[in-house]
PDB file of C-alpha atoms in Angstrom:
ATOM      1  CA  UNK A  27       0.232  -0.472  -0.102  1.00 41.00           C
ATOM      2  CA  UNK A  28       1.798   3.531  -0.902  1.00 42.00           C
ATOM      3  CA  UNK A  29       1.864   6.693   0.976  1.00 41.00           C
ATOM      4  CA  UNK A  30      -0.887   8.394  -0.751  1.00 42.00           C
ATOM      5  CA  UNK A  31      -3.575   5.637  -0.076  1.00 43.00           C
ATOM      6  CA  UNK A  32      -3.325   5.848   3.584  1.00 39.00           C
ATOM      7  CA  UNK A  33      -6.292   8.493   2.792  1.00 37.00           C
ATOM      8  CA  UNK A  34      -9.073   6.046   1.915  1.00 41.00           C
ATOM      9  CA  UNK A  35      -8.604   3.573   4.611  1.00 33.00           C
ATOM     10  CA  UNK A  36     -10.127   6.456   7.098  1.00 32.00           C
ATOM     11  CA  UNK A  37     -12.850   7.042   4.995  1.00 35.00           C
ATOM     12  CA  UNK A  38     -14.085   3.708   5.860  1.00 32.00           C
ATOM     13  CA  UNK A  39     -16.389   4.866   9.196  1.00 37.00           C
ATOM     14  CA  UNK A  40     -17.821   8.196   7.026  1.00 33.00           C
ATOM     15  CA  UNK A  41     -18.853   5.686   4.409  1.00 33.00           C
ATOM     16  CA  UNK A  42     -20.572   3.216   6.619  1.00 34.00           C
ATOM     17  CA  UNK A  43     -22.300   6.520   8.498  1.00 36.00           C
ATOM     18  CA  UNK A  44     -23.336   8.602   5.093  1.00 36.00           C
ATOM     19  CA  UNK A  45     -25.517   6.004   3.322  1.00 33.00           C
ATOM     20  CA  UNK A  46     -27.866   6.505   6.541  1.00 34.00           C
ATOM     21  CA  UNK A  47     -28.529  10.039   6.461  1.00 38.00           C
ATOM     22  CA  UNK A  48     -31.597  11.565   3.853  1.00 42.00           C
ATOM     23  CA  UNK A  49     -29.495  14.832   3.051  1.00 44.00           C
ATOM     24  CA  UNK A  50     -26.026  15.247   2.813  1.00 45.00           C
ATOM     25  CA  UNK A  51     -24.352  18.972   5.142  1.00 44.00           C
ATOM     26  CA  UNK A  52     -23.123  21.352   3.143  1.00 52.00           C
ATOM     27  CA  UNK A  53     -20.159  23.244   3.746  1.00 47.00           C
ATOM     28  CA  UNK A  54     -20.787  26.618   3.561  1.00 45.00           C
ATOM     29  CA  UNK A  55     -21.259  28.275   0.290  1.00 46.00           C
ATOM     30  CA  UNK A  56     -18.371  31.500   1.052  1.00 49.00           C
ATOM     31  CA  UNK A  57     -15.904  29.410   2.337  1.00 56.00           C
ATOM     32  CA  UNK A  58     -13.063  30.474   0.504  1.00 58.00           C
ATOM     33  CA  UNK A  59      -9.530  28.577  -0.230  1.00 57.00           C
ATOM     34  CA  UNK A  60      -7.306  31.279   1.914  1.00 55.00           C
ATOM     35  CA  UNK A  61      -9.966  30.528   4.709  1.00 51.00           C
ATOM     36  CA  UNK A  62      -8.927  26.837   4.824  1.00 56.00           C
ATOM     37  CA  UNK A  63      -5.881  26.237   7.464  1.00 58.00           C
ATOM     38  CA  UNK A  64      -3.211  23.344   8.037  1.00 60.00           C
ATOM     39  CA  UNK A  65      -5.174  22.053  10.735  1.00 58.00           C
ATOM     40  CA  UNK A  66      -8.035  23.085  13.320  1.00 60.00           C
ATOM     41  CA  UNK A  67      -5.500  23.031  15.995  1.00 59.00           C
ATOM     42  CA  UNK A  68      -4.438  26.496  16.695  1.00 65.00           C
ATOM     43  CA  UNK A  69      -0.378  27.039  16.829  1.00 63.00           C
ATOM     44  CA  UNK A  70      -0.038  28.893  19.807  1.00 61.00           C
ATOM     45  CA  UNK A  71      -2.596  29.069  22.753  1.00 65.00           C
ATOM     46  CA  UNK A  72      -1.578  31.985  25.121  1.00 64.00           C
ATOM     47  CA  UNK A  73       2.388  31.994  23.451  1.00 66.00           C
ATOM     48  CA  UNK A  74       2.696  27.872  24.569  1.00 68.00           C
ATOM     49  CA  UNK A  75       3.506  26.236  20.328  1.00 62.00           C
ATOM     50  CA  UNK A  76       1.243  23.602  19.728  1.00 64.00           C
ATOM     51  CA  UNK A  77       2.928  20.948  18.245  1.00 66.00           C
ATOM     52  CA  UNK A  78      -0.296  19.181  17.122  1.00 68.00           C
ATOM     53  CA  UNK A  79      -1.089  22.454  14.732  1.00 67.00           C
ATOM     54  CA  UNK A  80       3.268  20.822  13.408  1.00 67.00           C
ATOM     55  CA  UNK A  81       1.400  16.785  12.663  1.00 67.00           C
ATOM     56  CA  UNK A  82      -1.724  17.943  11.190  1.00 68.00           C
ATOM     57  CA  UNK A  83       0.174  20.178   8.899  1.00 68.00           C
ATOM     58  CA  UNK A  84       3.663  17.423   7.779  1.00 69.00           C
ATOM     59  CA  UNK A  85       0.696  14.292   7.777  1.00 69.00           C
ATOM     60  CA  UNK A  86      -2.827  15.757   7.655  1.00 70.00           C
ATOM     61  CA  UNK A  87      -4.622  15.014  10.278  1.00 67.00           C
ATOM     62  CA  UNK A  88      -5.996  11.375   9.888  1.00 67.00           C
ATOM     63  CA  UNK A  89      -2.246  10.053   9.303  1.00 69.00           C
ATOM     64  CA  UNK A  90      -1.445  12.278  12.597  1.00 66.00           C
ATOM     65  CA  UNK A  91      -3.603  10.446  14.463  1.00 67.00           C
ATOM     66  CA  UNK A  92      -2.272   7.163  13.545  1.00 71.00           C
ATOM     67  CA  UNK A  93       1.104   8.097  14.518  1.00 68.00           C
ATOM     68  CA  UNK A  94      -0.104   8.710  18.206  1.00 70.00           C
ATOM     69  CA  UNK A  95      -0.411   5.144  18.479  1.00 73.00           C
ATOM     70  CA  UNK A  96       2.943   4.641  17.115  1.00 73.00           C
ATOM     71  CA  UNK A  97       5.552   3.431  20.351  1.00 80.00           C
ATOM     72  CA  UNK A  98       8.866   6.493  19.751  1.00 78.00           C
ATOM     73  CA  UNK A  99      10.609   4.126  18.334  1.00 83.00           C
ATOM     74  CA  UNK A 100       7.975   2.678  15.878  1.00 83.00           C
ATOM     75  CA  UNK A 101       6.412   6.159  14.859  1.00 79.00           C
ATOM     76  CA  UNK A 102      10.214   8.082  14.213  1.00 82.00           C
ATOM     77  CA  UNK A 103      11.952   4.776  12.031  1.00 85.00           C
ATOM     78  CA  UNK A 104       8.619   5.999   9.782  1.00 84.00           C
ATOM     79  CA  UNK A 105       9.145   9.252   9.737  1.00 85.00           C
ATOM     80  CA  UNK A 106      12.656   8.860   8.540  1.00 88.00           C
ATOM     81  CA  UNK A 107      11.082   6.956   5.690  1.00 86.00           C
ATOM     82  CA  UNK A 108       8.458   9.674   5.345  1.00 88.00           C
ATOM     83  CA  UNK A 109      12.249  12.069   5.466  1.00 92.00           C
ATOM     84  CA  UNK A 110      13.198   9.996   1.771  1.00 93.00           C
ATOM     85  CA  UNK A 111       9.862  10.837  -0.006  1.00 91.00           C
ATOM     86  CA  UNK A 112      10.257  14.591   1.162  1.00 91.00           C
ATOM     87  CA  UNK A 113      14.116  14.289  -0.031  1.00 94.00           C
ATOM     88  CA  UNK A 114      13.078  14.372  -3.836  1.00 93.00           C
ATOM     89  CA  UNK A 115      17.094  15.159  -5.080  1.00 94.00           C
ATOM     90  CA  UNK A 116      18.330  12.690  -3.091  1.00 94.00           C
ATOM     91  CA  UNK A 117      21.568  14.634  -1.863  1.00 96.00           C
ATOM     92  CA  UNK A 118      20.960  14.352   2.167  1.00 95.00           C
ATOM     93  CA  UNK A 119      19.623  17.768   2.494  1.00 96.00           C
ATOM     94  CA  UNK A 120      15.561  18.919   2.862  1.00 94.00           C
ATOM     95  CA  UNK A 121      15.518  22.235   1.389  1.00 94.00           C
ATOM     96  CA  UNK A 122      12.600  25.114   2.693  1.00 92.00           C
ATOM     97  CA  UNK A 123      11.097  23.803  -1.397  1.00 91.00           C
ATOM     98  CA  UNK A 124      11.112  20.081  -0.868  1.00 93.00           C
ATOM     99  CA  UNK A 125       8.946  21.318   2.680  1.00 91.00           C
ATOM    100  CA  UNK A 126       6.699  22.914   1.593  1.00 88.00           C
ATOM    101  CA  UNK A 127       6.359  20.964  -1.336  1.00 88.00           C
ATOM    102  CA  UNK A 128       5.929  18.479   0.563  1.00 88.00           C
ATOM    103  CA  UNK A 129       3.490  19.904   3.004  1.00 86.00           C
ATOM    104  CA  UNK A 130       1.390  21.025  -0.069  1.00 85.00           C
ATOM    105  CA  UNK A 131       1.348  17.532  -0.934  1.00 85.00           C
ATOM    106  CA  UNK A 132      -0.371  16.784   2.069  1.00 84.00           C
ATOM    107  CA  UNK A 133      -3.170  19.834   1.702  1.00 81.00           C
ATOM    108  CA  UNK A 134      -4.005  17.929  -1.325  1.00 84.00           C
ATOM    109  CA  UNK A 135      -4.205  14.718  -0.297  1.00 84.00           C
ATOM    110  CA  UNK A 136      -6.702  16.703   2.393  1.00 81.00           C
ATOM    111  CA  UNK A 137      -9.249  17.533  -0.047  1.00 83.00           C
ATOM    112  CA  UNK A 138      -9.681  14.868  -2.551  1.00 87.00           C
ATOM    113  CA  UNK A 139     -10.216  12.854   1.117  1.00 86.00           C
ATOM    114  CA  UNK A 140     -13.122  15.738   1.506  1.00 86.00           C
ATOM    115  CA  UNK A 141     -13.979  14.769  -1.845  1.00 89.00           C
ATOM    116  CA  UNK A 142     -14.608  11.279  -1.845  1.00 89.00           C
ATOM    117  CA  UNK A 143     -15.948  11.310   0.830  1.00 89.00           C
ATOM    118  CA  UNK A 144     -19.474  13.271  -0.089  1.00 89.00           C
ATOM    119  CA  UNK A 145     -18.412  11.045  -4.031  1.00 90.00           C
ATOM    120  CA  UNK A 146     -19.025   7.641  -2.099  1.00 88.00           C
ATOM    121  CA  UNK A 147     -22.308   9.572   0.141  1.00 87.00           C
ATOM    122  CA  UNK A 148     -23.486  10.034  -3.500  1.00 86.00           C
ATOM    123  CA  UNK A 149     -22.671   7.122  -5.281  1.00 83.00           C
ATOM    124  CA  UNK A 150     -24.284   5.078  -1.587  1.00 82.00           C
ATOM    125  CA  UNK A 151     -27.428   6.987  -1.525  1.00 74.00           C
ATOM    126  CA  UNK A 152     -28.180   6.128  -5.330  1.00 70.00           C
ATOM    127  CA  UNK A 153     -26.499   2.506  -5.149  1.00 69.00           C
ATOM    128  CA  UNK A 154     -24.059   3.112  -8.057  1.00 67.00           C
ATOM    129  CA  UNK A 155     -20.539   1.647  -8.596  1.00 67.00           C
ATOM    130  CA  UNK A 156     -17.839   3.686  -7.747  1.00 62.00           C
ATOM    131  CA  UNK A 157     -17.036   3.964 -11.642  1.00 64.00           C
ATOM    132  CA  UNK A 158     -20.316   5.737 -11.699  1.00 81.00           C
ATOM    133  CA  UNK A 159     -21.251   9.858 -12.924  1.00 89.00           C
ATOM    134  CA  UNK A 160     -23.219  11.639 -10.926  1.00 91.00           C
ATOM    135  CA  UNK A 161     -26.707  13.161 -12.203  1.00 91.00           C
ATOM    136  CA  UNK A 162     -27.152  17.275 -11.664  1.00 91.00           C
ATOM    137  CA  UNK A 163     -30.439  15.737 -10.341  1.00 88.00           C
ATOM    138  CA  UNK A 164     -29.667  13.427  -7.903  1.00 87.00           C
ATOM    139  CA  UNK A 165     -26.980  15.690  -6.487  1.00 89.00           C
ATOM    140  CA  UNK A 166     -30.029  17.668  -5.949  1.00 87.00           C
ATOM    141  CA  UNK A 167     -32.286  15.243  -4.132  1.00 85.00           C
ATOM    142  CA  UNK A 168     -29.599  14.404  -2.272  1.00 84.00           C
ATOM    143  CA  UNK A 169     -27.809  17.516  -1.339  1.00 86.00           C
ATOM    144  CA  UNK A 170     -30.841  20.252  -0.738  1.00 82.00           C
ATOM    145  CA  UNK A 171     -33.981  17.256  -0.132  1.00 78.00           C
ATOM    146  CA  UNK A 172     -35.846  18.975  -3.442  1.00 68.00           C
ATOM    147  CA  UNK A 173     -35.676  18.827  -6.679  1.00 64.00           C
ATOM    148  CA  UNK A 174     -35.608  21.710  -9.733  1.00 63.00           C
ATOM    149  CA  UNK A 175     -38.894  21.699  -9.717  1.00 63.00           C
ATOM    150  CA  UNK A 176     -39.596  21.790  -6.090  1.00 62.00           C
ATOM    151  CA  UNK A 177     -37.691  25.024  -5.585  1.00 59.00           C
ATOM    152  CA  UNK A 178     -39.037  26.463  -8.383  1.00 57.00           C
ATOM    153  CA  UNK A 179     -42.831  26.051  -6.463  1.00 56.00           C
ATOM    154  CA  UNK A 180     -42.401  29.712  -3.863  1.00 46.00           C
ATOM    155  CA  UNK A 181     -45.610  29.659  -3.028  1.00 45.00           C
ATOM    156  CA  UNK A 182     -46.027  26.572  -1.763  1.00 48.00           C
ATOM    157  CA  UNK A 183     -45.049  26.197   1.737  1.00 43.00           C
ATOM    158  CA  UNK A 184     -44.176  23.133   1.640  1.00 49.00           C
ATOM    159  CA  UNK A 185     -41.208  23.711  -0.325  1.00 51.00           C
ATOM    160  CA  UNK A 186     -40.624  27.405   1.583  1.00 40.00           C
ATOM    161  CA  UNK A 187     -38.021  25.760   3.950  1.00 48.00           C
ATOM    162  CA  UNK A 188     -35.798  24.198   1.392  1.00 46.00           C
ATOM    163  CA  UNK A 189     -35.740  27.579  -0.737  1.00 52.00           C
ATOM    164  CA  UNK A 190     -32.157  27.468  -1.542  1.00 71.00           C
ATOM    165  CA  UNK A 191     -32.129  29.060  -4.546  1.00 77.00           C
ATOM    166  CA  UNK A 192     -28.876  31.098  -4.176  1.00 85.00           C
ATOM    167  CA  UNK A 193     -26.721  27.951  -3.508  1.00 88.00           C
ATOM    168  CA  UNK A 194     -28.524  25.848  -5.886  1.00 88.00           C
ATOM    169  CA  UNK A 195     -27.622  28.513  -8.479  1.00 90.00           C
ATOM    170  CA  UNK A 196     -24.336  29.248  -7.608  1.00 93.00           C
ATOM    171  CA  UNK A 197     -23.473  25.164  -7.361  1.00 94.00           C
ATOM    172  CA  UNK A 198     -24.974  24.512 -10.677  1.00 94.00           C
ATOM    173  CA  UNK A 199     -22.359  26.854 -12.093  1.00 96.00           C
ATOM    174  CA  UNK A 200     -19.751  24.893 -10.248  1.00 96.00           C
ATOM    175  CA  UNK A 201     -21.591  21.917 -11.989  1.00 97.00           C
ATOM    176  CA  UNK A 202     -21.034  23.742 -15.436  1.00 97.00           C
ATOM    177  CA  UNK A 203     -17.879  24.444 -15.280  1.00 97.00           C
ATOM    178  CA  UNK A 204     -16.664  21.786 -13.724  1.00 97.00           C
ATOM    179  CA  UNK A 205     -18.463  19.153 -16.176  1.00 97.00           C
ATOM    180  CA  UNK A 206     -15.976  18.572 -18.307  1.00 96.00           C
ATOM    181  CA  UNK A 207     -17.367  16.292 -21.452  1.00 94.00           C
ATOM    182  CA  UNK A 208     -19.811  18.505 -21.137  1.00 94.00           C
ATOM    183  CA  UNK A 209     -22.970  15.541 -20.670  1.00 94.00           C
ATOM    184  CA  UNK A 210     -24.817  17.030 -17.298  1.00 92.00           C
ATOM    185  CA  UNK A 211     -22.951  14.517 -15.620  1.00 94.00           C
ATOM    186  CA  UNK A 212     -19.617  14.437 -12.565  1.00 95.00           C
ATOM    187  CA  UNK A 213     -17.125  11.839 -13.135  1.00 93.00           C
ATOM    188  CA  UNK A 214     -14.971  11.212  -9.641  1.00 92.00           C
ATOM    189  CA  UNK A 215     -12.362  14.106 -10.856  1.00 93.00           C
ATOM    190  CA  UNK A 216     -14.432  16.441 -12.369  1.00 95.00           C
ATOM    191  CA  UNK A 217     -16.743  15.759  -9.083  1.00 95.00           C
ATOM    192  CA  UNK A 218     -13.334  17.326  -6.742  1.00 93.00           C
ATOM    193  CA  UNK A 219     -12.713  19.860  -9.481  1.00 94.00           C
ATOM    194  CA  UNK A 220     -16.920  21.412  -8.527  1.00 96.00           C
ATOM    195  CA  UNK A 221     -16.008  20.647  -4.647  1.00 93.00           C
ATOM    196  CA  UNK A 222     -13.237  22.771  -4.323  1.00 92.00           C
ATOM    197  CA  UNK A 223     -12.317  24.676  -7.750  1.00 94.00           C
ATOM    198  CA  UNK A 224      -9.284  26.420  -6.760  1.00 89.00           C
ATOM    199  CA  UNK A 225      -7.628  23.074  -7.527  1.00 88.00           C
ATOM    200  CA  UNK A 226      -7.898  23.798 -11.299  1.00 91.00           C
ATOM    201  CA  UNK A 227      -7.765  26.332 -13.961  1.00 92.00           C
ATOM    202  CA  UNK A 228     -10.450  25.389 -15.741  1.00 95.00           C
ATOM    203  CA  UNK A 229     -12.595  26.244 -12.381  1.00 96.00           C
ATOM    204  CA  UNK A 230     -10.863  28.586 -10.286  1.00 94.00           C
ATOM    205  CA  UNK A 231     -12.676  31.518 -11.888  1.00 95.00           C
ATOM    206  CA  UNK A 232     -15.981  30.999  -9.701  1.00 96.00           C
ATOM    207  CA  UNK A 233     -14.043  31.374  -6.816  1.00 95.00           C
ATOM    208  CA  UNK A 234     -13.021  35.168  -8.327  1.00 96.00           C
ATOM    209  CA  UNK A 235     -16.967  35.449  -8.880  1.00 96.00           C
ATOM    210  CA  UNK A 236     -18.106  34.030  -6.199  1.00 95.00           C
ATOM    211  CA  UNK A 237     -15.704  35.864  -3.341  1.00 95.00           C
ATOM    212  CA  UNK A 238     -17.155  39.289  -5.347  1.00 96.00           C
ATOM    213  CA  UNK A 239     -20.322  37.897  -4.445  1.00 94.00           C
ATOM    214  CA  UNK A 240     -20.198  37.596  -1.329  1.00 93.00           C
ATOM    215  CA  UNK A 241     -18.109  40.799  -0.446  1.00 95.00           C
ATOM    216  CA  UNK A 242     -19.195  43.066  -3.049  1.00 97.00           C
ATOM    217  CA  UNK A 243     -21.840  45.075  -2.008  1.00 96.00           C
ATOM    218  CA  UNK A 244     -22.351  47.508  -4.441  1.00 97.00           C
ATOM    219  CA  UNK A 245     -21.622  45.372  -7.482  1.00 96.00           C
ATOM    220  CA  UNK A 246     -19.058  47.149  -9.107  1.00 97.00           C
ATOM    221  CA  UNK A 247     -16.632  44.371  -9.941  1.00 97.00           C
ATOM    222  CA  UNK A 248     -14.230  45.654  -6.925  1.00 98.00           C
ATOM    223  CA  UNK A 249     -13.986  45.386  -3.359  1.00 97.00           C
ATOM    224  CA  UNK A 250     -13.445  48.130  -1.490  1.00 97.00           C
ATOM    225  CA  UNK A 251     -11.483  48.860   1.753  1.00 96.00           C
ATOM    226  CA  UNK A 252     -15.307  49.077   3.730  1.00 95.00           C
ATOM    227  CA  UNK A 253     -16.153  46.303   1.947  1.00 96.00           C
ATOM    228  CA  UNK A 254     -13.254  43.930   2.721  1.00 95.00           C
ATOM    229  CA  UNK A 255     -13.260  45.100   6.396  1.00 93.00           C
ATOM    230  CA  UNK A 256     -16.512  44.495   6.538  1.00 91.00           C
ATOM    231  CA  UNK A 257     -16.369  41.114   5.150  1.00 89.00           C
ATOM    232  CA  UNK A 258     -14.093  40.538   7.389  1.00 82.00           C
ATOM    233  CA  UNK A 259     -15.753  41.309  10.249  1.00 80.00           C
ATOM    234  CA  UNK A 260     -19.253  39.401  10.078  1.00 64.00           C
ATOM    235  CA  UNK A 261     -16.861  36.506  10.530  1.00 53.00           C
ATOM    236  CA  UNK A 262     -16.058  37.187  14.344  1.00 50.00           C
ATOM    237  CA  UNK A 263     -20.171  36.989  15.096  1.00 57.00           C
ATOM    238  CA  UNK A 264     -21.481  40.194  16.110  1.00 57.00           C
ATOM    239  CA  UNK A 265     -17.242  39.856  18.629  1.00 66.00           C
ATOM    240  CA  UNK A 266     -16.856  43.074  19.969  1.00 71.00           C
ATOM    241  CA  UNK A 267     -13.593  44.266  17.638  1.00 77.00           C
ATOM    242  CA  UNK A 268     -10.312  45.718  19.322  1.00 82.00           C
ATOM    243  CA  UNK A 269      -9.614  48.992  17.143  1.00 86.00           C
ATOM    244  CA  UNK A 270      -6.554  48.074  16.725  1.00 89.00           C
ATOM    245  CA  UNK A 271      -7.118  44.878  14.747  1.00 87.00           C
ATOM    246  CA  UNK A 272      -8.857  46.615  11.834  1.00 91.00           C
ATOM    247  CA  UNK A 273      -6.445  48.963  11.534  1.00 92.00           C
ATOM    248  CA  UNK A 274      -3.660  46.020  11.142  1.00 91.00           C
ATOM    249  CA  UNK A 275      -6.419  44.866   8.378  1.00 92.00           C
ATOM    250  CA  UNK A 276      -6.592  47.459   6.285  1.00 95.00           C
ATOM    251  CA  UNK A 277      -3.223  47.988   6.415  1.00 95.00           C
ATOM    252  CA  UNK A 278      -3.190  44.397   5.312  1.00 93.00           C
ATOM    253  CA  UNK A 279      -5.340  45.867   2.548  1.00 95.00           C
ATOM    254  CA  UNK A 280      -3.638  48.788   1.854  1.00 96.00           C
ATOM    255  CA  UNK A 281       0.294  47.105   1.745  1.00 95.00           C
ATOM    256  CA  UNK A 282      -0.434  43.429   1.638  1.00 92.00           C
ATOM    257  CA  UNK A 283      -3.663  42.917  -0.937  1.00 95.00           C
ATOM    258  CA  UNK A 284      -3.778  46.456  -2.965  1.00 96.00           C
ATOM    259  CA  UNK A 285      -1.266  46.070  -4.886  1.00 95.00           C
ATOM    260  CA  UNK A 286      -1.726  48.398  -8.039  1.00 96.00           C
ATOM    261  CA  UNK A 287      -2.608  51.297  -4.154  1.00 96.00           C
ATOM    262  CA  UNK A 288      -6.131  52.133  -5.933  1.00 97.00           C
ATOM    263  CA  UNK A 289      -7.704  51.440  -2.913  1.00 97.00           C
ATOM    264  CA  UNK A 290      -9.811  48.493  -3.702  1.00 97.00           C
ATOM    265  CA  UNK A 291      -9.006  44.872  -5.127  1.00 97.00           C
ATOM    266  CA  UNK A 292      -9.478  44.124  -8.638  1.00 97.00           C
ATOM    267  CA  UNK A 293      -9.946  40.426  -9.695  1.00 97.00           C
ATOM    268  CA  UNK A 294      -6.251  39.553 -10.759  1.00 95.00           C
ATOM    269  CA  UNK A 295      -5.895  41.293  -6.930  1.00 96.00           C
ATOM    270  CA  UNK A 296      -8.812  38.959  -5.698  1.00 96.00           C
ATOM    271  CA  UNK A 297      -7.341  35.815  -7.176  1.00 93.00           C
ATOM    272  CA  UNK A 298      -4.330  36.345  -4.862  1.00 89.00           C
ATOM    273  CA  UNK A 299      -6.077  37.126  -1.806  1.00 90.00           C
ATOM    274  CA  UNK A 300      -8.344  34.087  -2.499  1.00 89.00           C
ATOM    275  CA  UNK A 301      -5.154  31.922  -4.430  1.00 85.00           C
ATOM    276  CA  UNK A 302      -2.315  32.569  -3.393  1.00 77.00           C
ATOM    277  CA  UNK A 303       0.198  30.775  -5.422  1.00 69.00           C
ATOM    278  CA  UNK A 304       2.918  30.046  -3.316  1.00 57.00           C
ATOM    279  CA  UNK A 305      -0.127  29.279   0.036  1.00 59.00           C
ATOM    280  CA  UNK A 306       1.619  31.429   2.622  1.00 68.00           C
ATOM    281  CA  UNK A 307       1.194  29.333   5.330  1.00 71.00           C
ATOM    282  CA  UNK A 308       2.717  26.979   3.870  1.00 78.00           C
ATOM    283  CA  UNK A 309       5.672  28.143   3.492  1.00 80.00           C
ATOM    284  CA  UNK A 310       5.850  30.350   6.840  1.00 83.00           C
ATOM    285  CA  UNK A 311       5.185  26.397   8.488  1.00 84.00           C
ATOM    286  CA  UNK A 312       7.661  24.958   6.410  1.00 87.00           C
ATOM    287  CA  UNK A 313      10.103  28.071   7.720  1.00 90.00           C
ATOM    288  CA  UNK A 314       9.057  27.414  11.371  1.00 87.00           C
ATOM    289  CA  UNK A 315       9.616  23.004  11.168  1.00 89.00           C
ATOM    290  CA  UNK A 316      13.497  24.142  10.106  1.00 92.00           C
ATOM    291  CA  UNK A 317      14.039  26.611  12.410  1.00 91.00           C
ATOM    292  CA  UNK A 318      12.864  24.153  15.176  1.00 90.00           C
ATOM    293  CA  UNK A 319      14.601  21.072  13.826  1.00 91.00           C
ATOM    294  CA  UNK A 320      17.695  22.781  11.786  1.00 94.00           C
ATOM    295  CA  UNK A 321      20.408  21.848  14.976  1.00 95.00           C
ATOM    296  CA  UNK A 322      23.352  23.124  13.151  1.00 95.00           C
ATOM    297  CA  UNK A 323      21.497  25.997  12.112  1.00 95.00           C
ATOM    298  CA  UNK A 324      23.410  25.322   8.028  1.00 95.00           C
ATOM    299  CA  UNK A 325      18.975  26.301   6.827  1.00 94.00           C
ATOM    300  CA  UNK A 326      18.661  22.390   5.645  1.00 95.00           C
ATOM    301  CA  UNK A 327      17.308  19.273   7.226  1.00 95.00           C
ATOM    302  CA  UNK A 328      19.173  16.390   7.746  1.00 96.00           C
ATOM    303  CA  UNK A 329      17.239  12.753   8.470  1.00 94.00           C
ATOM    304  CA  UNK A 330      19.491  13.117  11.921  1.00 94.00           C
ATOM    305  CA  UNK A 331      18.071  16.076  12.742  1.00 94.00           C
ATOM    306  CA  UNK A 332      14.002  15.345  11.462  1.00 91.00           C
ATOM    307  CA  UNK A 333      14.375  11.741  13.454  1.00 89.00           C
ATOM    308  CA  UNK A 334      16.109  13.259  16.768  1.00 90.00           C
ATOM    309  CA  UNK A 335      12.435  15.940  16.574  1.00 87.00           C
ATOM    310  CA  UNK A 336      10.064  13.224  16.216  1.00 81.00           C
ATOM    311  CA  UNK A 337       7.806  15.092  17.941  1.00 82.00           C
ATOM    312  CA  UNK A 338       7.813  18.948  16.240  1.00 83.00           C
ATOM    313  CA  UNK A 339       6.793  16.627  12.872  1.00 83.00           C
ATOM    314  CA  UNK A 340       4.846  13.927  13.833  1.00 77.00           C
ATOM    315  CA  UNK A 341       2.887  11.848  17.285  1.00 59.00           C
ATOM    316  CA  UNK A 342       3.914   8.597  19.194  1.00 43.00           C
ATOM    317  CA  UNK A 343       1.715   7.295  21.948  1.00 41.00           C
ATOM    318  CA  UNK A 344       3.595   9.555  24.477  1.00 36.00           C
ATOM    319  CA  UNK A 345       1.561  12.318  23.080  1.00 30.00           C
ATOM    320  CA  UNK A 346      -1.450   9.723  23.515  1.00 29.00           C
ATOM    321  CA  UNK A 347      -4.312  11.218  21.542  1.00 26.00           C
ATOM    322  CA  UNK A 348      -6.364  10.231  19.216  1.00 28.00           C
ATOM    323  CA  UNK A 349      -8.655   6.984  17.938  1.00 29.00           C
ATOM    324  CA  UNK A 350      -6.431   3.708  16.507  1.00 26.00           C
ATOM    325  CA  UNK A 351      -5.860   3.005  12.952  1.00 27.00           C
ATOM    326  CA  UNK A 352      -4.631  -0.160  12.079  1.00 31.00           C
ATOM    327  CA  UNK A 353      -0.795  -0.367  11.182  1.00 35.00           C
ATOM    328  CA  UNK A 354      -0.260   0.494   7.334  1.00 40.00           C
ATOM    329  CA  UNK A 355       2.422  -2.263   5.478  1.00 41.00           C
ATOM    330  CA  UNK A 356       4.070   0.452   3.737  1.00 42.00           C
ATOM    331  CA  UNK A 357       5.888   1.338   6.385  1.00 40.00           C
TER     332      UNK A 357
END
């Protein structure tokens, strides 16, 4: 079994529980790629470093829990095997670039896992084989509990609670963009583009459209500083906002996002914000891991340095955290 196949292992439990539900829960439609952290954990809590964040970023959340069940010796041994995968040029020195690419690889596998989970849920509901294509009507019924015709029926009180026309319209737009062969149905690969349009060139533009629909309240095709701040404040669930924090956000807007300095974000600037090419958080995490483990401070990580600092990269039974998963053959 290859390392990349580990993520399929954890889908079994999700698959079994999903088939009993009538409607698949849907992620918020205004969730943007930049909003996705490398871990659900906080990296620092009260100025204390939380290594579980690093474990999730380095391994992925599910595989991190698997390592948490190993002895320290076995955890370090498996980490040594992972090191060989990260060191692409096989020179015994892992660079910031190589480590960043690895973390990006892990993040991409998490994206694929999320899409695959939903894919299996839909197929289970329709009693379809894994190679089948998903029809729009089946997706609509499974996700919203309604058909196109029912959603159009606004006058019938029975269907008022299912009035999700805006969300359905967004999904339909994504669906049509993801449908490469234009047959009205999605393959597993196409469904991944539907769930995560930022992952493909032909669907990335819809993320910009959705961002504008969420934030551009005056519909001028740009995001002003006020609209940006208002959207950020909305994310805080009505809590009182520190004026200093608002000032920091305004500075970020002017210094980091508004590249041409015209006081608003155009489509190119919006794309750079919500779908950054370098995935800033990945680079920062790579720098952090190197700074913590690079004992000789040469800017690279040797295998011995990584294994010596195994608790930074992976867990073990010493942390006693997470649910038990089986041992995997590739180690």
